[in-house]
PDB file of C-alpha atoms in Angstrom:
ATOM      1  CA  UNK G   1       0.000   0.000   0.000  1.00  0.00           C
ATOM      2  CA  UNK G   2       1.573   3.431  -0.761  1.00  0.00           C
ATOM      3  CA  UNK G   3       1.782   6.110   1.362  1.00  0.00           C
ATOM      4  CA  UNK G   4       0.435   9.640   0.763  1.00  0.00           C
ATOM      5  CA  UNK G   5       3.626  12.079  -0.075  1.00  0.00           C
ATOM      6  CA  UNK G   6       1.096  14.833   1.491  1.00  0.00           C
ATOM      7  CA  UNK G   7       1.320  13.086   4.611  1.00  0.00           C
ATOM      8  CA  UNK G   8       3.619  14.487   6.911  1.00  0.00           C
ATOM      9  CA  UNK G   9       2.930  13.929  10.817  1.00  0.00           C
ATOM     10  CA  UNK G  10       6.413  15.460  11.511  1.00  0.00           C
ATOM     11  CA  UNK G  11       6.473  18.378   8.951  1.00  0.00           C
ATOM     12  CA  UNK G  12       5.296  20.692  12.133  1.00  0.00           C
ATOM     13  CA  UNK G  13       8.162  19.397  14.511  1.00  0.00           C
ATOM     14  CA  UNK G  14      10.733  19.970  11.790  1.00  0.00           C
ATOM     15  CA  UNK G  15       9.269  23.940  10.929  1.00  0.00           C
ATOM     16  CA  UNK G  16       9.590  24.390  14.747  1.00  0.00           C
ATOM     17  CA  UNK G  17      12.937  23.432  14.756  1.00  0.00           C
ATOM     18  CA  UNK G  18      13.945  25.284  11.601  1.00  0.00           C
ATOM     19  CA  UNK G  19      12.474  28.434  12.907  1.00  0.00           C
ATOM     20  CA  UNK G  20      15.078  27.992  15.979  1.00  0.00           C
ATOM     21  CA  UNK G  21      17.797  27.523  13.274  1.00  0.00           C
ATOM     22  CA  UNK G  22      17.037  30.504  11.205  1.00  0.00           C
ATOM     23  CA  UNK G  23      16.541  32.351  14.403  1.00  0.00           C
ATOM     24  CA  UNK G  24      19.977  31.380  15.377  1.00  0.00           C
ATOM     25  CA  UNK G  25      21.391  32.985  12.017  1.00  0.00           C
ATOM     26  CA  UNK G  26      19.269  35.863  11.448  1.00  0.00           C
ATOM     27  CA  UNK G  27      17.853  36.978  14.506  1.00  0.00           C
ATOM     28  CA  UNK G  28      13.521  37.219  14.983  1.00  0.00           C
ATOM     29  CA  UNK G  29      14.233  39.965  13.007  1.00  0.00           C
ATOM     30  CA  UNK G  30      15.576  38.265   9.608  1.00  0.00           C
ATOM     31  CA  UNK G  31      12.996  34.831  10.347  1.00  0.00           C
ATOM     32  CA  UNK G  32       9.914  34.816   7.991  1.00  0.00           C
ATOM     33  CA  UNK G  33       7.715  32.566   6.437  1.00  0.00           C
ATOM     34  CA  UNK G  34       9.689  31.940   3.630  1.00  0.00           C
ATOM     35  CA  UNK G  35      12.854  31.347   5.359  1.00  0.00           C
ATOM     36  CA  UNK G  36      11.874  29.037   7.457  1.00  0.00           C
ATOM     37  CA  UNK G  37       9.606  26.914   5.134  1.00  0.00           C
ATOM     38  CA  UNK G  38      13.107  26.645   3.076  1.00  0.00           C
ATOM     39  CA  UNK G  39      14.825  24.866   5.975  1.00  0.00           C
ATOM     40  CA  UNK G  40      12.281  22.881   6.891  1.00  0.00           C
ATOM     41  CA  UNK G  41      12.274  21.977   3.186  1.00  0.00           C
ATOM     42  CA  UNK G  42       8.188  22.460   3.527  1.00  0.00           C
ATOM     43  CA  UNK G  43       6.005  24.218   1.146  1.00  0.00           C
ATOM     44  CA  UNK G  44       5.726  28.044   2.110  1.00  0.00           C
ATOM     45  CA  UNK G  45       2.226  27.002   2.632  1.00  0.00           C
ATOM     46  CA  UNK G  46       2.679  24.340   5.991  1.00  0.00           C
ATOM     47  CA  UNK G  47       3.687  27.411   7.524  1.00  0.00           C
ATOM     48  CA  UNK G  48       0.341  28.624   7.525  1.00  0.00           C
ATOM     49  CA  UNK G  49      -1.726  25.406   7.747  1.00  0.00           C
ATOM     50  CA  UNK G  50       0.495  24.573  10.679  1.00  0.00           C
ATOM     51  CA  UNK G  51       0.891  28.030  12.455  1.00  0.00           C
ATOM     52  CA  UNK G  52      -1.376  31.391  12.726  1.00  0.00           C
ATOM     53  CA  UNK G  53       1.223  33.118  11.886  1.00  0.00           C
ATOM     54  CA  UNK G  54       4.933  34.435  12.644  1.00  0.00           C
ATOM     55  CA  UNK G  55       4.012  34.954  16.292  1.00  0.00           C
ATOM     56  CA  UNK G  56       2.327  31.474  16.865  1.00  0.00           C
ATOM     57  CA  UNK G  57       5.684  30.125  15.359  1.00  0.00           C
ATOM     58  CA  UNK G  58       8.285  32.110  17.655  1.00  0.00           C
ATOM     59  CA  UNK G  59       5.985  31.210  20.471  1.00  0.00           C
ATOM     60  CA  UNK G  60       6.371  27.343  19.597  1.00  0.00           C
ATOM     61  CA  UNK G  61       9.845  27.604  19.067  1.00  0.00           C
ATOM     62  CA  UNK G  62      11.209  29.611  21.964  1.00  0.00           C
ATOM     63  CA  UNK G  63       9.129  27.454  24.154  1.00  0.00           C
ATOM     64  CA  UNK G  64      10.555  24.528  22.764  1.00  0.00           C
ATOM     65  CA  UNK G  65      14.024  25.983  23.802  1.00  0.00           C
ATOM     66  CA  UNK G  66      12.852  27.439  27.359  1.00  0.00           C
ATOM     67  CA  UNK G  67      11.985  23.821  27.864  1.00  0.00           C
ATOM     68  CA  UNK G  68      15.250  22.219  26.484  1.00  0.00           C
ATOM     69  CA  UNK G  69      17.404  24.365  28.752  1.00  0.00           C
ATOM     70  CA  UNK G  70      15.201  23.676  31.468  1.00  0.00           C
ATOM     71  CA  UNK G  71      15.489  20.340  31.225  1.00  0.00           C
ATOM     72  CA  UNK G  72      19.419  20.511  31.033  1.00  0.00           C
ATOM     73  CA  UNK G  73      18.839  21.916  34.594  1.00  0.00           C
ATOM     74  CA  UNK G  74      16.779  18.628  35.380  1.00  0.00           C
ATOM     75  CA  UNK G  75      19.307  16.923  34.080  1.00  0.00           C
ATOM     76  CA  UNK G  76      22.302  18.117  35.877  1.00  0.00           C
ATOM     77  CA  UNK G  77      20.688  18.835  39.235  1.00  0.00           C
ATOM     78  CA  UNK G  78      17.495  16.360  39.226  1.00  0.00           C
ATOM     79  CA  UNK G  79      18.551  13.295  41.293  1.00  0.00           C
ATOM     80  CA  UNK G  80      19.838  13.362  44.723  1.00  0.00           C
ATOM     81  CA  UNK G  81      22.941  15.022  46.047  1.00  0.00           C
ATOM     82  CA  UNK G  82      24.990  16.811  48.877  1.00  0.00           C
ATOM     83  CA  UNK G  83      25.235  20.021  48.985  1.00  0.00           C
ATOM     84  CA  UNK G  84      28.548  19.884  47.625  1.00  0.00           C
ATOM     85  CA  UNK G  85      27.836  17.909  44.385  1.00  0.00           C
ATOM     86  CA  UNK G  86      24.884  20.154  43.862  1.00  0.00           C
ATOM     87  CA  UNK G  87      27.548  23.432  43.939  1.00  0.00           C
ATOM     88  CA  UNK G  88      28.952  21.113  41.322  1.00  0.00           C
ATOM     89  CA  UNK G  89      26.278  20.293  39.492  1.00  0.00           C
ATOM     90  CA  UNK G  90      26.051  24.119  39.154  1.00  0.00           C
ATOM     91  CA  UNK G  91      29.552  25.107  38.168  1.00  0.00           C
ATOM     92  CA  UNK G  92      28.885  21.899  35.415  1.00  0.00           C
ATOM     93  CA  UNK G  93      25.888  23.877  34.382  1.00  0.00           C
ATOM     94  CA  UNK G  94      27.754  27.601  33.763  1.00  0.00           C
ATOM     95  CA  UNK G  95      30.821  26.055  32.293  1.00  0.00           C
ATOM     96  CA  UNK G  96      29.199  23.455  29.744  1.00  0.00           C
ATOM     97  CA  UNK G  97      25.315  23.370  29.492  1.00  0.00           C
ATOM     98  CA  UNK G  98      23.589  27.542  29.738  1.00  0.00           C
ATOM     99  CA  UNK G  99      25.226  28.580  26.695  1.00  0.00           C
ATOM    100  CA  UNK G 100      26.865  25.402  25.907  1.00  0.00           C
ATOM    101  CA  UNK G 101      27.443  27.000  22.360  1.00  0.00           C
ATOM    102  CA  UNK G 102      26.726  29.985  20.166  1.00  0.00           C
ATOM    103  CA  UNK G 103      23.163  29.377  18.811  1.00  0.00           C
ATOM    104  CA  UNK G 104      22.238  29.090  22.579  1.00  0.00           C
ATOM    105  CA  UNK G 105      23.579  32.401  23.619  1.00  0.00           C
ATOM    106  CA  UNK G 106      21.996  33.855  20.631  1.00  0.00           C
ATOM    107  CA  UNK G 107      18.654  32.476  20.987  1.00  0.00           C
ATOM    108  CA  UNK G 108      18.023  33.558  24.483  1.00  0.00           C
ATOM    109  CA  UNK G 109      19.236  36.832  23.937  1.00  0.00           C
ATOM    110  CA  UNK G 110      16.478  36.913  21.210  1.00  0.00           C
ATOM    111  CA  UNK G 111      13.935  35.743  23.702  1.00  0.00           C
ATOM    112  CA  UNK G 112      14.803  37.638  26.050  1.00  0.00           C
ATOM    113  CA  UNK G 113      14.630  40.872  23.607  1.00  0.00           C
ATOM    114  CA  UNK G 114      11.253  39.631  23.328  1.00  0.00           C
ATOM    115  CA  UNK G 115      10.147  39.554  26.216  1.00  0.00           C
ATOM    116  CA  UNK G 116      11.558  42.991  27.033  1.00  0.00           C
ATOM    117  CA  UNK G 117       8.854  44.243  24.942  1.00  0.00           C
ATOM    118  CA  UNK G 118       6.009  42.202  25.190  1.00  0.00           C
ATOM    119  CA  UNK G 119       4.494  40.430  27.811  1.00  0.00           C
ATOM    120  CA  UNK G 120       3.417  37.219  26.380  1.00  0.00           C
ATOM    121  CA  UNK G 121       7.061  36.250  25.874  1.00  0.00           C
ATOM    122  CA  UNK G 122       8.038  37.620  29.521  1.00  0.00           C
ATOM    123  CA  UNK G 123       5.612  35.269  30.792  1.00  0.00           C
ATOM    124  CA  UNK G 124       7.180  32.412  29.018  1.00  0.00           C
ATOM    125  CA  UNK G 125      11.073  33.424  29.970  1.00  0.00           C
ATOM    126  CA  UNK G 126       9.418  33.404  33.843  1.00  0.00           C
ATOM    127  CA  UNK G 127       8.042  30.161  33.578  1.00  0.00           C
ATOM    128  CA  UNK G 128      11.461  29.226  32.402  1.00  0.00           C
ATOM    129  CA  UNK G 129      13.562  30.560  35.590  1.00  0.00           C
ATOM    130  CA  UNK G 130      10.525  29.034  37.915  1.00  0.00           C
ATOM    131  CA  UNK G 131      11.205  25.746  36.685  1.00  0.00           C
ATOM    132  CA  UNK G 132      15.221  26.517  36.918  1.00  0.00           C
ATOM    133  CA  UNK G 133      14.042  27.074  40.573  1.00  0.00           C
ATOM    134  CA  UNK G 134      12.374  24.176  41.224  1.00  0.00           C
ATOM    135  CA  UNK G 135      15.080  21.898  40.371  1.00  0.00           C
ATOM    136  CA  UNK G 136      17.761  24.642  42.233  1.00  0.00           C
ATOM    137  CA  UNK G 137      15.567  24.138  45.524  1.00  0.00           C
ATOM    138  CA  UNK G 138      16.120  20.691  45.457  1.00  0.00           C
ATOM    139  CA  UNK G 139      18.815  21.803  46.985  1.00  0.00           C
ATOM    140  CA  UNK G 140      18.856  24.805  48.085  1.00  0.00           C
ATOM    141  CA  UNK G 141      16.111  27.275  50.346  1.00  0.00           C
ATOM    142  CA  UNK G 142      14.205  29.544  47.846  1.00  0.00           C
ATOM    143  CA  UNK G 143      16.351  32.824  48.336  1.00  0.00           C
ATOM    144  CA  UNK G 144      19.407  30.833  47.582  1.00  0.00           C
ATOM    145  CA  UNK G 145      18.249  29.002  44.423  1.00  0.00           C
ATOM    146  CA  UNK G 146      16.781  32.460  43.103  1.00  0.00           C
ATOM    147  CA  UNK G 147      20.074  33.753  43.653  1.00  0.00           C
ATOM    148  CA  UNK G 148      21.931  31.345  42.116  1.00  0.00           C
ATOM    149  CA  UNK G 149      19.606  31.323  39.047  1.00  0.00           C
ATOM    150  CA  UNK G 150      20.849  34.291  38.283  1.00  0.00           C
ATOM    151  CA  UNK G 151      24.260  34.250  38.630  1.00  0.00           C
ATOM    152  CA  UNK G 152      24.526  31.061  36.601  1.00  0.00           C
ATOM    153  CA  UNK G 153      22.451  32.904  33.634  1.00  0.00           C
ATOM    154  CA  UNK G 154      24.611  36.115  34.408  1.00  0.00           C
ATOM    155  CA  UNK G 155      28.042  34.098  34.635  1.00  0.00           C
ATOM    156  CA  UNK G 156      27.102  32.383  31.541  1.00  0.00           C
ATOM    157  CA  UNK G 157      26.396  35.056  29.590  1.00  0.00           C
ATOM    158  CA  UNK G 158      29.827  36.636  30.547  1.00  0.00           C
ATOM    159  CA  UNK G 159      31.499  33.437  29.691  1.00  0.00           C
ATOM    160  CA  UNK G 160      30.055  33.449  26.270  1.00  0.00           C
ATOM    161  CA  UNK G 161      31.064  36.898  25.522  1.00  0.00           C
ATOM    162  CA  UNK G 162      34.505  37.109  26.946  1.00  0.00           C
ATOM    163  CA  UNK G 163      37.010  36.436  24.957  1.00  0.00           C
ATOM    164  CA  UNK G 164      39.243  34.142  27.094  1.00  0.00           C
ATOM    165  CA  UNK G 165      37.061  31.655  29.061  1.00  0.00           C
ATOM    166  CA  UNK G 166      36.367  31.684  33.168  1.00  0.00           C
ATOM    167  CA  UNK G 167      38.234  29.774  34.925  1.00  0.00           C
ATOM    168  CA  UNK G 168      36.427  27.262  37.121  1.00  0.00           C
ATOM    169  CA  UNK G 169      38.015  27.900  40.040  1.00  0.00           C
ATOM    170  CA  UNK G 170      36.626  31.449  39.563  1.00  0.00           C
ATOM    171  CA  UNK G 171      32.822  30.151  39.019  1.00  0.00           C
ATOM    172  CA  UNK G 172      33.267  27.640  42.130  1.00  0.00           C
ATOM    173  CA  UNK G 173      34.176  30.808  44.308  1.00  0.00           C
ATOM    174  CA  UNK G 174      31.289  32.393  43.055  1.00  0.00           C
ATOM    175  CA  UNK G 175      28.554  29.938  43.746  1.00  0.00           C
ATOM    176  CA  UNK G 176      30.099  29.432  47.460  1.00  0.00           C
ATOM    177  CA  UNK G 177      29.808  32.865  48.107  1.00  0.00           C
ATOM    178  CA  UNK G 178      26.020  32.706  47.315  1.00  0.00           C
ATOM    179  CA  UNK G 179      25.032  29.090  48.644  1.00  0.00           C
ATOM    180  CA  UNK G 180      27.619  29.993  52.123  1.00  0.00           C
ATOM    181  CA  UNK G 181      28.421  27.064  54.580  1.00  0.00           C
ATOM    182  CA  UNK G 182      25.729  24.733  55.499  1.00  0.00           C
ATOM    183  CA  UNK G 183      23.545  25.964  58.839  1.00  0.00           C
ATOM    184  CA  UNK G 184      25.414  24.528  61.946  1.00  0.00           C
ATOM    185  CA  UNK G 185      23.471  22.275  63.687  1.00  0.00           C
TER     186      UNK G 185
END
């Protein structure tokens, strides 16, 4: 029996996922319809069967993202630990898994211009750092892990900037400073 060339259950995974790549090249800015269709290697017209339109899309695709990098965090600090292997677990996370590469750092800065400006995004980049939370008070009291939060996004955008990478020694003295010594006792 032969299969229908039409049908294409993943063709809206795969436009979600190109949007993120053109994104990553050419800012919100430089994504449309057409560029993203052509990397998806759709016809220009999935992009409007599949999405209401531009805005629909970038919402899809930056929560796709929020969700990836949240689930990094899961990843890394999701299980079980001391205290020390969660300080760790955090240095692991602002030396190799934030930013762990260009297209990263650009795509949140892209979000996050978006949700400088409109509230619809903000509301998805704060459901992002609650879940980063979540997982951080696993091991750590509230204050603490929304603290730490933002030092590791703030340390990792640094890192990704600078020219010469951060040593960890340097991250490591960092994160102490904000967790302190365990409560005696």
């Amino acid at each position: 029996m032969a299969t229908n060339p039409r049908y294409d259950p993943e063709r809206r995974d795969r436009i979600i996922d190109a949007c993120l790549e053109v994104i990553a090249e050419r800012g919100v800015a430089g994504t449309t319809h057409r560029r993203v269709a052509e990397a998806a290697g759709v016809p220009l017209g999935s992009m409007t069967y599949h999405f209401d339109g531009m805005d629909a899309l970038l919402r899809e695709a930056f929560t796709r993202f929020s969700h990836s990098i949240a689930e990094g965090f899961e990843v890394r600090l999701g299980h079980d630990m001391t205290r020390e292997q969660a300080k760790d677990a955090v240095v692991d996370l602002i030396q190799h898994d934030v930013f762990a590469g260009h297209r990263e750092l650009v795509l949140s800065h892209e979000l996050y211009t978006l949700a400088a400006r409109d509230e619809r995004y903000r509301e998805l980049t704060s459901a992002w750092m609650a879940r980063s939370r979540v997982v951080l008070e696993r091991h750590f009291d509230p204050a603490t892990a929304r603290l730490l939060d933002a030092t590791i996004e703030g340390i990792s955008i640094h890192s990704a900037l600078d020219v010469a990478p951060l040593d960890r020694a340097v991250i490591r003295e960092a994160v102490d400073r904000i967790v302190g010594s365990p409560p005696e006792g």
